[in-house]
Structure formats: C-alpha cells, structure tokens
Amino acid sequence: ALVAAVAAENGLPFVVVSAGTRNHFAMDLGLDRERPDAGLDALRDGVELSLDLGLIGERTFVNNASFGAYAEVVQSPAYRDDKRGTMLRLLPEMLSGQRGPHLVVRIDDEVVIEGPQALLVSNNPYEFGGPTEPGRRARLDTGLLGVIAITVDNAEHAVELLRGSRGRGLRTLVAHEVLVESDAPRIPVGIDGEAVLMPTPVRLSIQPLALRVRVPRERPGVPRPKPPIDLALLRHQALATARLASTRHRHRDRDRK
C-alpha cells in the first residue's frame, strides 16, 4: 500500500508481485499466487488497469481497514501464520466480551451503526463469504467502499455468525465515506493486516481510479465472461417448444374423442 501511494501520487504504473502471505490484492487482480514470478510478465507483455485506492486518514490501503474485534485479532502473533484459524479461535470471545472502546460508525452521513464489536471497511466491496473469510472483490474500480459491521449480544450468536449464518447481527453496505467515532482518543486499527493506533475520529474514503496497475495479459484467476445470450436462438427454441406443446395437446384431444 505504501508503494501504491507513491505510484499514485506520481502517476506511475504499479506492478504486483504476489510474494506475500495471502495476497488478497493479487487474488482480486486474477494473478497466479502460486507463481509470484509470473507477475513480472506485466513488464514484458502487460495491460494497464486503473483501480481505486482506499484512504484512511492520510494513509492509503489497497485491501481493507479493520476495527474493534477484527483489529484485535490482527494484533495476535498467531494471525500471520493462520489468519482464519486465529479469527475462529478469538472472535467469539471478543465479540461477546464487550471489551475495547465503544464505536459509532457513520456512513455517508445517512446510516449510523451504534456500537459494532467488529467493523471491516474495504477498498471496493467483497463478495461476502463469511465474517472470517470475506471472499474476493469482483471489481476494484467501482468507486465505493465496502462495509461489514458485526453487532452481537452473546457468544452463541457470535459462533452462529462465524459458522456462516448472516443473522441480524451482520450488516453489509457500500459507501463513499465512513467516519468511525469512539469514546477513546486513540483506537487500534488493522490496515491491510498491519496493526496501528489511530487518533479518533477516523475518516475513510475512496480515491476512484487513482492507481495505474500493469498486469500480465494472461491472468488465470480472472473469471471467464459468460457467453452472450443468442436472442434469435432463444426465440427459435421458445417457438419450437410452444409448437411441440400445441401438437401434443391436439393429440390428447383426438385420443379422448
């Protein structure tokens, strides 16, 4: 994210080499995460994309910023080696324990979420796969932040939520700007997986098409587009089906007579 911020500020193209732990940004770009060296093909035979960047305070993020229980999990020493396992182990207790600063989330000055125990704000919305595994982002150029907020009453509800039940304690929204207020002067935030302390209130926004990214022409993780519907063929099949049904109906009437 730090390099992406410099590239965006200077209008320079950015190349991703997916040599990190989970590589969500690389995954959402469709890059081959098993072959980090394949990202270098962008230098030889690449195409350029214009993508959004998230902004939290004065700092850039490419994936997400997390608050509350999410941010506390990020600070665990075990998080880097086993992100999902650490989430499943620690989140129920953190969500139900009501510990940490009280948060108030304001979304585009229209929606207010009072007291969420966990909050994830992402650079473009995730296709939701669950609280511990948000999934992937189909696009990185919508000009919108994704918001996942969790508010639960007890450990039982937290466990149900983590097992995949959306329930009333989960809200997913999109926004242009998110303001996170707190009764604490500074709160822990996980920015692209890095634990930091930030002064409150914390403002997050989106920078549409701020980053030029060069990617290889061939990217195995890009979903193949569905073929367009052949309307002429569809009409032909519908008429043929209707004619066949009509013929069968006439034969049944004749047999009855």
CSV table of C-alpha atoms in Angstrom, one decimal:
chain,number,residue,atom,x,y,z
A,1,ALA,CA,0.0,0.0,0.0
A,2,LEU,CA,2.9,2.4,0.8
A,3,VAL,CA,4.4,1.8,-2.7
A,4,ALA,CA,0.9,2.1,-4.3
A,5,ALA,CA,0.5,5.5,-2.6
A,6,VAL,CA,3.8,6.7,-4.1
A,7,ALA,CA,2.9,5.4,-7.5
A,8,ALA,CA,-0.5,7.1,-7.5
A,9,GLU,CA,0.9,10.4,-6.3
A,10,ASN,CA,3.5,10.4,-9.1
A,11,GLY,CA,1.2,8.9,-11.8
A,12,LEU,CA,3.5,5.8,-12.2
A,13,PRO,CA,2.3,2.3,-13.1
A,14,PHE,CA,2.4,-0.2,-10.3
A,15,VAL,CA,3.3,-3.9,-10.8
A,16,VAL,CA,2.2,-6.6,-8.2
A,17,VAL,CA,4.5,-9.5,-7.4
A,18,SER,CA,2.4,-11.8,-5.2
A,19,ALA,CA,5.0,-12.9,-2.7
A,20,GLY,CA,3.1,-12.2,0.5
A,21,THR,CA,1.1,-14.4,2.8
A,22,ARG,CA,-2.5,-14.3,1.5
A,23,ASN,CA,-2.2,-11.8,-1.4
A,24,HIS,CA,-5.8,-10.7,-1.5
A,25,PHE,CA,-4.9,-7.8,-3.8
A,26,ALA,CA,-3.1,-10.2,-6.2
A,27,MET,CA,-6.1,-12.6,-6.0
A,28,ASP,CA,-8.6,-9.9,-6.8
A,29,LEU,CA,-6.4,-8.9,-9.8
A,30,GLY,CA,-6.6,-12.5,-11.0
A,31,LEU,CA,-2.8,-13.1,-10.7
A,32,ASP,CA,-1.3,-16.6,-10.2
A,33,ARG,CA,-0.5,-16.6,-6.4
A,34,GLU,CA,1.4,-19.9,-6.8
A,35,ARG,CA,3.9,-18.3,-9.2
A,36,PRO,CA,4.9,-14.8,-8.0
A,37,ASP,CA,7.4,-14.5,-10.8
A,38,ALA,CA,4.5,-14.6,-13.3
A,39,GLY,CA,3.6,-11.1,-12.2
A,40,LEU,CA,6.8,-9.9,-13.9
A,41,ASP,CA,5.2,-10.8,-17.3
A,42,ALA,CA,3.4,-7.4,-16.9
A,43,LEU,CA,6.7,-5.7,-17.7
A,44,ARG,CA,7.1,-7.6,-21.0
A,45,ASP,CA,3.6,-8.3,-22.2
A,46,GLY,CA,1.2,-6.5,-19.9
A,47,VAL,CA,-2.0,-4.4,-20.0
A,48,GLU,CA,-2.8,-1.4,-17.8
A,49,LEU,CA,-5.8,-1.1,-15.5
A,50,SER,CA,-7.0,2.0,-13.5
A,51,LEU,CA,-8.0,1.0,-10.0
A,52,ASP,CA,-9.4,2.6,-6.8
A,53,LEU,CA,-7.4,3.2,-3.6
A,54,GLY,CA,-8.8,3.4,-0.1
A,55,LEU,CA,-7.7,6.3,2.2
A,56,ILE,CA,-7.8,6.2,6.0
A,57,GLY,CA,-6.7,9.5,7.4
A,58,GLU,CA,-3.7,10.3,5.3
A,59,ARG,CA,-2.8,6.7,4.7
A,60,THR,CA,-3.5,4.6,1.7
A,61,PHE,CA,-4.8,1.0,1.8
A,62,VAL,CA,-5.3,-1.5,-1.1
A,63,ASN,CA,-7.4,-4.1,0.8
A,64,ASN,CA,-9.1,-3.1,4.0
A,65,ALA,CA,-9.1,-1.4,7.4
A,66,SER,CA,-10.5,-3.3,10.4
A,67,PHE,CA,-11.7,-2.0,13.8
A,68,GLY,CA,-12.9,-3.5,17.1
A,69,ALA,CA,-12.5,-7.2,17.4
A,70,TYR,CA,-11.2,-7.5,13.9
A,71,ALA,CA,-8.4,-5.1,14.7
A,72,GLU,CA,-7.6,-7.0,18.0
A,73,VAL,CA,-7.3,-10.3,16.1
A,74,VAL,CA,-4.8,-8.7,13.7
A,75,GLN,CA,-2.6,-7.8,16.6
A,76,SER,CA,-2.4,-11.5,17.7
A,77,PRO,CA,1.1,-13.0,17.0
A,78,ALA,CA,-0.6,-16.1,15.5
A,79,TYR,CA,-2.6,-14.1,12.9
A,80,ARG,CA,0.0,-14.0,10.1
A,81,ASP,CA,0.6,-17.8,10.1
A,82,ASP,CA,-3.1,-18.8,10.4
A,83,LYS,CA,-5.5,-15.9,9.7
A,84,ARG,CA,-8.7,-17.9,9.5
A,85,GLY,CA,-7.9,-20.2,12.5
A,86,THR,CA,-7.0,-17.2,14.6
A,87,MET,CA,-10.2,-15.5,13.7
A,88,LEU,CA,-12.3,-18.5,14.6
A,89,ARG,CA,-10.5,-19.0,17.9
A,90,LEU,CA,-10.5,-15.4,19.1
A,91,LEU,CA,-13.5,-13.7,17.6
A,92,PRO,CA,-16.4,-15.3,19.6
A,93,GLU,CA,-14.8,-14.3,22.9
A,94,MET,CA,-14.0,-10.8,21.6
A,95,LEU,CA,-17.4,-10.2,20.0
A,96,SER,CA,-19.3,-11.3,23.1
A,97,GLY,CA,-17.0,-9.7,25.7
A,98,GLN,CA,-17.9,-6.1,25.0
A,99,ARG,CA,-14.3,-5.1,25.6
A,100,GLY,CA,-12.5,-2.3,24.0
A,101,PRO,CA,-13.6,1.2,23.0
A,102,HIS,CA,-17.2,2.0,22.1
A,103,LEU,CA,-17.5,2.7,18.3
A,104,VAL,CA,-20.1,4.7,16.4
A,105,VAL,CA,-19.9,4.3,12.6
A,106,ARG,CA,-21.4,7.0,10.3
A,107,ILE,CA,-21.8,6.0,6.6
A,108,ASP,CA,-22.2,8.8,4.1
A,109,ASP,CA,-24.0,10.9,6.7
A,110,GLU,CA,-27.0,8.7,6.1
A,111,VAL,CA,-26.6,5.5,8.1
A,112,VAL,CA,-25.4,5.3,11.8
A,113,ILE,CA,-24.3,1.9,13.3
A,114,GLU,CA,-24.1,2.2,17.1
A,115,GLY,CA,-21.6,0.0,19.0
A,116,PRO,CA,-20.5,-2.6,16.5
A,117,GLN,CA,-18.0,-5.1,18.0
A,118,ALA,CA,-16.3,-5.6,14.7
A,119,LEU,CA,-16.0,-3.5,11.6
A,120,LEU,CA,-14.3,-4.0,8.2
A,121,VAL,CA,-14.1,-1.3,5.6
A,122,SER,CA,-12.7,-2.4,2.3
A,123,ASN,CA,-11.4,-0.8,-0.9
A,124,ASN,CA,-14.4,-1.9,-3.0
A,125,PRO,CA,-17.0,-4.4,-1.6
A,126,TYR,CA,-16.2,-8.1,-1.1
A,127,GLU,CA,-18.4,-10.8,-2.4
A,128,PHE,CA,-19.3,-11.9,1.2
A,129,GLY,CA,-18.1,-15.3,2.1
A,130,GLY,CA,-18.5,-15.0,5.9
A,131,PRO,CA,-17.2,-12.9,8.8
A,132,THR,CA,-13.8,-14.7,8.9
A,133,GLU,CA,-13.4,-15.1,5.1
A,134,PRO,CA,-14.9,-12.0,3.3
A,135,GLY,CA,-14.3,-13.6,-0.1
A,136,ARG,CA,-12.9,-11.7,-3.0
A,137,ARG,CA,-13.7,-8.5,-4.8
A,138,ALA,CA,-15.1,-8.9,-8.3
A,139,ARG,CA,-14.1,-5.3,-9.2
A,140,LEU,CA,-11.6,-2.8,-7.9
A,141,ASP,CA,-12.9,0.2,-9.8
A,142,THR,CA,-16.5,0.8,-8.6
A,143,GLY,CA,-15.5,4.0,-6.6
A,144,LEU,CA,-17.1,2.5,-3.5
A,145,LEU,CA,-16.0,1.3,-0.1
A,146,GLY,CA,-17.4,-2.0,1.2
A,147,VAL,CA,-18.6,-2.1,4.9
A,148,ILE,CA,-19.1,-5.2,7.0
A,149,ALA,CA,-20.3,-4.5,10.6
A,150,ILE,CA,-21.0,-7.1,13.3
A,151,THR,CA,-23.1,-6.4,16.4
A,152,VAL,CA,-24.0,-9.5,18.5
A,153,ASP,CA,-25.4,-10.0,22.0
A,154,ASN,CA,-23.6,-13.1,23.2
A,155,ALA,CA,-21.1,-15.8,22.4
A,156,GLU,CA,-23.7,-18.2,21.0
A,157,HIS,CA,-24.8,-15.6,18.4
A,158,ALA,CA,-21.1,-14.9,17.6
A,159,VAL,CA,-20.5,-18.6,16.9
A,160,GLU,CA,-23.6,-18.9,14.8
A,161,LEU,CA,-22.4,-15.9,12.8
A,162,LEU,CA,-18.9,-17.4,12.3
A,163,ARG,CA,-20.4,-20.6,11.1
A,164,GLY,CA,-21.9,-18.8,8.2
A,165,SER,CA,-25.4,-17.7,9.4
A,166,ARG,CA,-25.8,-14.0,8.4
A,167,GLY,CA,-28.3,-13.3,11.2
A,168,ARG,CA,-29.5,-9.9,12.4
A,169,GLY,CA,-26.0,-9.1,13.9
A,170,LEU,CA,-24.4,-8.7,10.5
A,171,ARG,CA,-24.7,-5.7,8.1
A,172,THR,CA,-23.1,-5.3,4.7
A,173,LEU,CA,-23.2,-1.9,3.0
A,174,VAL,CA,-21.4,0.3,0.5
A,175,ALA,CA,-20.2,3.9,1.0
A,176,HIS,CA,-18.2,6.8,-0.4
A,177,GLU,CA,-17.1,7.8,3.1
A,178,VAL,CA,-17.1,6.2,6.5
A,179,LEU,CA,-16.5,8.0,9.8
A,180,VAL,CA,-15.6,5.9,12.9
A,181,GLU,CA,-16.0,7.8,16.2
A,182,SER,CA,-15.1,6.5,19.6
A,183,ASP,CA,-15.1,7.3,23.3
A,184,ALA,CA,-11.3,6.6,23.3
A,185,PRO,CA,-8.8,9.2,21.9
A,186,ARG,CA,-6.9,6.5,20.0
A,187,ILE,CA,-8.1,3.1,18.8
A,188,PRO,CA,-6.4,0.1,17.3
A,189,VAL,CA,-6.9,-0.4,13.5
A,190,GLY,CA,-5.7,-3.1,11.2
A,191,ILE,CA,-4.6,-1.6,7.9
A,192,ASP,CA,-4.0,-4.2,5.3
A,193,GLY,CA,-3.2,-6.6,8.1
A,194,GLU,CA,-0.8,-4.2,9.9
A,195,ALA,CA,-1.8,-3.2,13.5
A,196,VAL,CA,-1.6,0.5,14.2
A,197,LEU,CA,-3.1,3.0,16.6
A,198,MET,CA,-5.0,6.0,15.1
A,199,PRO,CA,-6.5,9.1,16.7
A,200,THR,CA,-10.3,9.4,16.6
A,201,PRO,CA,-12.4,10.1,14.8
A,202,VAL,CA,-11.1,8.1,11.9
A,203,ARG,CA,-12.2,9.0,8.4
A,204,LEU,CA,-12.1,6.6,5.5
A,205,SER,CA,-12.8,7.5,1.8
A,206,ILE,CA,-12.2,6.1,-1.7
A,207,GLN,CA,-10.0,7.5,-4.4
A,208,PRO,CA,-11.6,6.5,-7.7
A,209,LEU,CA,-9.2,5.2,-10.4
A,210,ALA,CA,-6.2,6.7,-8.6
A,211,LEU,CA,-3.8,3.8,-9.3
A,212,ARG,CA,-2.4,2.7,-12.6
A,213,VAL,CA,-1.6,-1.1,-12.4
A,214,ARG,CA,0.1,-3.2,-15.0
A,215,VAL,CA,-0.8,-6.8,-15.0
A,216,PRO,CA,0.1,-9.8,-17.3
A,217,ARG,CA,-2.1,-10.2,-20.3
A,218,GLU,CA,-2.9,-13.7,-19.2
A,219,ARG,CA,-4.3,-13.9,-15.6
A,220,PRO,CA,-5.6,-17.4,-14.6
A,221,GLY,CA,-7.7,-16.0,-11.7
A,222,VAL,CA,-9.9,-13.7,-13.8
A,223,PRO,CA,-13.4,-15.3,-14.1
A,224,ARG,CA,-14.2,-16.0,-17.7
A,225,PRO,CA,-17.1,-13.9,-19.0
A,226,LYS,CA,-20.3,-15.8,-19.7
A,227,PRO,CA,-21.2,-16.0,-23.5
A,228,PRO,CA,-23.8,-13.5,-24.6
A,229,ILE,CA,-27.3,-14.8,-24.9
A,230,ASP,CA,-28.3,-15.5,-28.5
A,231,LEU,CA,-31.8,-13.9,-28.6
A,232,ALA,CA,-32.6,-15.3,-32.1
A,233,LEU,CA,-31.8,-18.8,-31.0
A,234,LEU,CA,-33.7,-18.3,-27.8
A,235,ARG,CA,-36.8,-17.2,-29.7
A,236,HIS,CA,-36.5,-20.1,-32.1
A,237,GLN,CA,-36.3,-22.6,-29.2
A,238,ALA,CA,-39.3,-21.0,-27.5
A,239,LEU,CA,-41.4,-21.2,-30.6
A,240,ALA,CA,-40.4,-24.8,-31.2
A,241,THR,CA,-41.3,-25.7,-27.6
A,242,ALA,CA,-44.7,-24.0,-28.0
A,243,ARG,CA,-45.4,-25.8,-31.3
A,244,LEU,CA,-44.5,-29.1,-29.7
A,245,ALA,CA,-46.7,-28.5,-26.7
A,246,SER,CA,-49.6,-27.5,-29.1
A,247,THR,CA,-49.2,-30.7,-31.1
A,248,ARG,CA,-49.2,-32.9,-28.0
A,249,HIS,CA,-52.4,-31.1,-26.8
A,250,ARG,CA,-54.2,-31.7,-30.1
A,251,HIS,CA,-53.2,-35.4,-30.0
A,252,ARG,CA,-54.5,-35.8,-26.5
A,253,ASP,CA,-57.8,-34.2,-27.5
A,254,ARG,CA,-58.1,-36.5,-30.5
A,255,ASP,CA,-57.3,-39.6,-28.4
A,256,ARG,CA,-60.1,-38.6,-25.9
A,257,LYS,CA,-62.6,-38.3,-28.8
